[in-house]
Amino acid sequence: MRLILAEDSTLLREGLTRLLAEEGHEVVAGVGDAKALLAAVAADPPDVVVADVRMPPTHTDEGLRAALEIRRRHPGVGVLMLSQYVEKRYATELLTSDTQGVGYLLKDRVAHVEEFLDALDRVGAGGAAFDPEVVRQLLARTTHPLATLTARERDVLSHMAEGHTNASIATRLHVSLSAVEKHVNAIFDKLNLPRDGGYSRRVLAVLRYLGS
């Protein structure tokens, strides 16, 4: 395959270039920022772009936004993103727009050479290659918050909906009052309920439960 590498770490970029050359691939360009990546693809579209999510100047999501732009301008170019974390907003857009020739791997996966090369081959062939952890985090983001509660937390919330106090819930579930309080706080956090704002978080949690 003909590849373009976009990685601001010169050491990693050169290492990947050597690895890919040994596997018979041609790295037609190696760049260190998103602007140079877009220019290189426009000048000579490769089969696949391998790009870091975070690149200069802000080291936030430049690489991922460049990848989305490449998908719009050059739909035939595969894109394999590498990252040390999951950038959920743009990753979701990338993965849901068109999963043909798209991949997203955490950088830890690159250390497993066979897995990395297999993902690259799949993307180059028009398939998809998503890191299991990326998929897990994106699915968690789209899941209703109540689905993230443990069985015990749901028991506590159901008793809250019935109007029981923490002390009453502790008695009914045969647990300590402090355990119930920990479960209640976990419920508030998982439902992203504000700590202030003039509303009772307990009431808001019950309303979420009853509306589910």
CSV table of C-alpha atoms in Angstrom, one decimal:
chain,number,residue,atom,x,y,z
A,1,MET,CA,0.0,0.0,0.0
A,2,ARG,CA,0.9,3.6,-0.5
A,3,LEU,CA,0.8,5.4,2.9
A,4,ILE,CA,1.1,8.8,4.4
A,5,LEU,CA,2.1,9.0,8.1
A,6,ALA,CA,1.0,12.0,10.2
A,7,GLU,CA,2.7,12.0,13.6
A,8,ASP,CA,4.5,14.8,15.4
A,9,SER,CA,6.8,12.5,17.2
A,10,THR,CA,9.8,12.2,14.8
A,11,LEU,CA,11.0,9.0,16.6
A,12,LEU,CA,7.6,7.2,16.3
A,13,ARG,CA,7.1,8.4,12.7
A,14,GLU,CA,10.5,7.1,11.7
A,15,GLY,CA,10.0,3.9,13.5
A,16,LEU,CA,6.7,3.3,11.8
A,17,THR,CA,8.2,4.2,8.4
A,18,ARG,CA,10.9,1.5,8.8
A,19,LEU,CA,8.4,-1.0,10.0
A,20,LEU,CA,6.0,-0.4,7.2
A,21,ALA,CA,8.8,-0.4,4.6
A,22,GLU,CA,9.9,-3.8,5.9
A,23,GLU,CA,6.4,-5.1,5.4
A,24,GLY,CA,6.5,-4.0,1.7
A,25,HIS,CA,4.5,-0.8,2.0
A,26,GLU,CA,5.5,2.5,0.5
A,27,VAL,CA,5.4,5.6,2.8
A,28,VAL,CA,5.1,8.4,0.3
A,29,ALA,CA,5.1,11.2,2.9
A,30,GLY,CA,5.7,11.6,6.6
A,31,VAL,CA,4.4,14.9,8.2
A,32,GLY,CA,4.1,16.3,11.7
A,33,ASP,CA,0.9,18.4,11.7
A,34,ALA,CA,-2.6,18.4,10.3
A,35,LYS,CA,-2.0,21.2,7.8
A,36,ALA,CA,0.9,19.4,6.2
A,37,LEU,CA,-1.2,16.2,6.2
A,38,LEU,CA,-4.1,17.8,4.2
A,39,ALA,CA,-1.6,19.2,1.8
A,40,ALA,CA,0.2,15.9,1.3
A,41,VAL,CA,-3.0,14.0,0.6
A,42,ALA,CA,-4.3,16.7,-1.8
A,43,ALA,CA,-1.0,16.5,-3.7
A,44,ASP,CA,-0.8,12.7,-4.0
A,45,PRO,CA,-3.7,10.8,-2.4
A,46,PRO,CA,-2.4,7.5,-0.8
A,47,ASP,CA,-4.2,4.3,-0.2
A,48,VAL,CA,-4.3,4.9,3.6
A,49,VAL,CA,-3.4,7.7,6.0
A,50,VAL,CA,-2.1,6.7,9.4
A,51,ALA,CA,-2.5,9.7,11.7
A,52,ASP,CA,-2.2,10.7,15.3
A,53,VAL,CA,-5.3,12.2,16.8
A,54,ARG,CA,-3.3,14.9,18.7
A,55,MET,CA,-1.0,17.1,16.6
A,56,PRO,CA,0.3,20.7,16.6
A,57,PRO,CA,-0.4,23.4,17.3
A,58,THR,CA,-2.8,22.7,20.2
A,59,HIS,CA,-2.2,18.9,20.5
A,60,THR,CA,-6.0,18.3,21.0
A,61,ASP,CA,-7.9,16.9,18.1
A,62,GLU,CA,-6.2,18.3,14.9
A,63,GLY,CA,-5.4,14.9,13.5
A,64,LEU,CA,-9.0,13.6,13.9
A,65,ARG,CA,-10.5,16.7,12.4
A,66,ALA,CA,-8.1,16.5,9.4
A,67,ALA,CA,-9.1,12.8,9.0
A,68,LEU,CA,-12.8,13.9,8.8
A,69,GLU,CA,-11.8,16.4,6.1
A,70,ILE,CA,-9.9,13.8,4.2
A,71,ARG,CA,-12.9,11.5,4.3
A,72,ARG,CA,-15.0,14.3,2.8
A,73,ARG,CA,-12.6,15.3,0.1
A,74,HIS,CA,-11.0,11.9,-0.7
A,75,PRO,CA,-13.6,9.2,0.1
A,76,GLY,CA,-11.3,6.6,-1.5
A,77,VAL,CA,-8.5,7.2,1.0
A,78,GLY,CA,-8.5,4.9,4.1
A,79,VAL,CA,-7.9,6.5,7.5
A,80,LEU,CA,-6.3,4.7,10.5
A,81,MET,CA,-6.2,6.9,13.6
A,82,LEU,CA,-3.8,6.3,16.4
A,83,SER,CA,-4.2,7.9,19.8
A,84,GLN,CA,-3.4,7.5,23.5
A,85,TYR,CA,-7.0,8.3,24.4
A,86,VAL,CA,-10.5,8.2,22.9
A,87,GLU,CA,-11.6,11.6,21.6
A,88,LYS,CA,-15.3,10.8,21.7
A,89,ARG,CA,-16.9,13.7,19.9
A,90,TYR,CA,-15.0,13.4,16.6
A,91,ALA,CA,-14.4,9.7,16.9
A,92,THR,CA,-18.1,9.1,17.0
A,93,GLU,CA,-18.5,11.3,13.8
A,94,LEU,CA,-15.7,9.4,12.1
A,95,LEU,CA,-17.0,6.0,13.0
A,96,THR,CA,-20.7,6.7,12.2
A,97,SER,CA,-20.2,8.6,8.9
A,98,ASP,CA,-18.9,5.6,6.9
A,99,THR,CA,-17.0,2.7,8.3
A,100,GLN,CA,-15.5,1.6,5.0
A,101,GLY,CA,-11.7,2.1,5.2
A,102,VAL,CA,-11.7,3.5,8.7
A,103,GLY,CA,-9.8,2.5,11.8
A,104,TYR,CA,-9.1,3.8,15.3
A,105,LEU,CA,-6.5,2.2,17.5
A,106,LEU,CA,-5.0,3.2,20.8
A,107,LYS,CA,-1.3,3.6,20.6
A,108,ASP,CA,-0.7,0.7,22.9
A,109,ARG,CA,-1.9,-1.5,20.1
A,110,VAL,CA,0.9,-0.4,17.9
A,111,ALA,CA,3.3,-2.2,20.2
A,112,HIS,CA,1.5,-5.4,19.1
A,113,VAL,CA,2.9,-5.3,15.6
A,114,GLU,CA,0.8,-8.1,14.2
A,115,GLU,CA,-2.4,-6.4,15.5
A,116,PHE,CA,-1.4,-3.1,14.1
A,117,LEU,CA,-0.5,-4.5,10.7
A,118,ASP,CA,-3.7,-6.5,10.6
A,119,ALA,CA,-5.7,-3.4,11.3
A,120,LEU,CA,-3.8,-1.5,8.5
A,121,ASP,CA,-4.5,-4.3,6.0
A,122,ARG,CA,-8.2,-4.3,6.9
A,123,VAL,CA,-8.5,-0.5,6.5
A,124,GLY,CA,-6.5,-0.6,3.2
A,125,ALA,CA,-9.0,-3.3,1.9
A,126,GLY,CA,-11.9,-1.0,2.7
A,127,GLY,CA,-12.8,-2.7,5.9
A,128,ALA,CA,-12.9,-1.4,9.5
A,129,ALA,CA,-10.6,-1.8,12.5
A,130,PHE,CA,-11.6,-0.4,15.8
A,131,ASP,CA,-9.8,-0.9,19.1
A,132,PRO,CA,-12.1,-2.8,21.6
A,133,GLU,CA,-11.5,0.0,24.2
A,134,VAL,CA,-12.6,2.7,21.7
A,135,VAL,CA,-15.8,0.8,20.9
A,136,ARG,CA,-16.5,0.2,24.6
A,137,GLN,CA,-16.1,3.9,25.5
A,138,LEU,CA,-18.2,5.1,22.5
A,139,LEU,CA,-21.0,2.6,23.3
A,140,ALA,CA,-20.9,3.8,26.9
A,141,ARG,CA,-21.3,7.3,25.7
A,142,THR,CA,-24.4,6.5,23.7
A,143,THR,CA,-26.0,4.2,26.4
A,144,HIS,CA,-28.8,5.6,28.6
A,145,PRO,CA,-27.2,6.7,31.9
A,146,LEU,CA,-29.4,4.3,33.9
A,147,ALA,CA,-27.8,1.4,32.1
A,148,THR,CA,-24.5,2.2,33.8
A,149,LEU,CA,-25.9,1.6,37.2
A,150,THR,CA,-25.0,-1.5,39.1
A,151,ALA,CA,-27.8,-3.9,40.2
A,152,ARG,CA,-27.4,-2.6,43.8
A,153,GLU,CA,-27.6,1.0,42.6
A,154,ARG,CA,-30.8,0.3,40.7
A,155,ASP,CA,-32.2,-1.3,43.9
A,156,VAL,CA,-31.4,1.8,45.9
A,157,LEU,CA,-32.9,4.1,43.2
A,158,SER,CA,-36.1,2.0,43.0
A,159,HIS,CA,-36.5,2.4,46.8
A,160,MET,CA,-35.8,6.1,46.5
A,161,ALA,CA,-38.6,6.3,43.9
A,162,GLU,CA,-40.9,4.7,46.4
A,163,GLY,CA,-40.1,7.5,48.8
A,164,HIS,CA,-37.9,5.7,51.3
A,165,THR,CA,-35.1,7.6,53.2
A,166,ASN,CA,-31.5,6.4,53.2
A,167,ALA,CA,-32.0,4.8,56.6
A,168,SER,CA,-35.1,3.0,55.5
A,169,ILE,CA,-33.4,1.7,52.4
A,170,ALA,CA,-30.5,0.5,54.5
A,171,THR,CA,-32.9,-1.5,56.7
A,172,ARG,CA,-34.7,-3.0,53.7
A,173,LEU,CA,-31.6,-4.0,51.8
A,174,HIS,CA,-29.8,-5.2,55.0
A,175,VAL,CA,-26.8,-2.9,54.4
A,176,SER,CA,-25.2,-0.1,56.4
A,177,LEU,CA,-26.4,3.5,56.1
A,178,SER,CA,-22.9,4.6,54.8
A,179,ALA,CA,-23.2,2.0,52.1
A,180,VAL,CA,-26.5,3.4,51.0
A,181,GLU,CA,-25.1,6.9,51.0
A,182,LYS,CA,-22.2,5.8,48.8
A,183,HIS,CA,-24.7,4.2,46.4
A,184,VAL,CA,-26.8,7.3,46.3
A,185,ASN,CA,-23.8,9.5,45.5
A,186,ALA,CA,-22.7,7.1,42.8
A,187,ILE,CA,-26.2,7.3,41.3
A,188,PHE,CA,-26.0,11.1,41.2
A,189,ASP,CA,-22.6,11.1,39.5
A,190,LYS,CA,-23.6,8.5,36.9
A,191,LEU,CA,-26.7,10.4,36.0
A,192,ASN,CA,-24.7,13.6,35.8
A,193,LEU,CA,-26.9,15.4,38.2
A,194,PRO,CA,-25.7,18.9,39.1
A,195,ARG,CA,-24.6,19.5,42.7
A,196,ASP,CA,-26.2,22.9,42.7
A,197,GLY,CA,-28.8,24.8,40.7
A,198,GLY,CA,-31.7,25.0,43.1
A,199,TYR,CA,-33.0,21.4,42.5
A,200,SER,CA,-32.9,18.3,44.7
A,201,ARG,CA,-30.6,15.7,43.1
A,202,ARG,CA,-32.7,13.1,44.8
A,203,VAL,CA,-35.9,14.3,43.1
A,204,LEU,CA,-34.1,14.6,39.8
A,205,ALA,CA,-32.7,11.0,40.1
A,206,VAL,CA,-36.2,9.7,40.8
A,207,LEU,CA,-37.7,11.6,37.8
A,208,ARG,CA,-35.0,10.0,35.6
A,209,TYR,CA,-35.9,6.6,36.9
A,210,LEU,CA,-39.6,7.0,36.4
A,211,GLY,CA,-39.1,8.4,32.9
A,212,SER,CA,-36.9,5.5,31.8
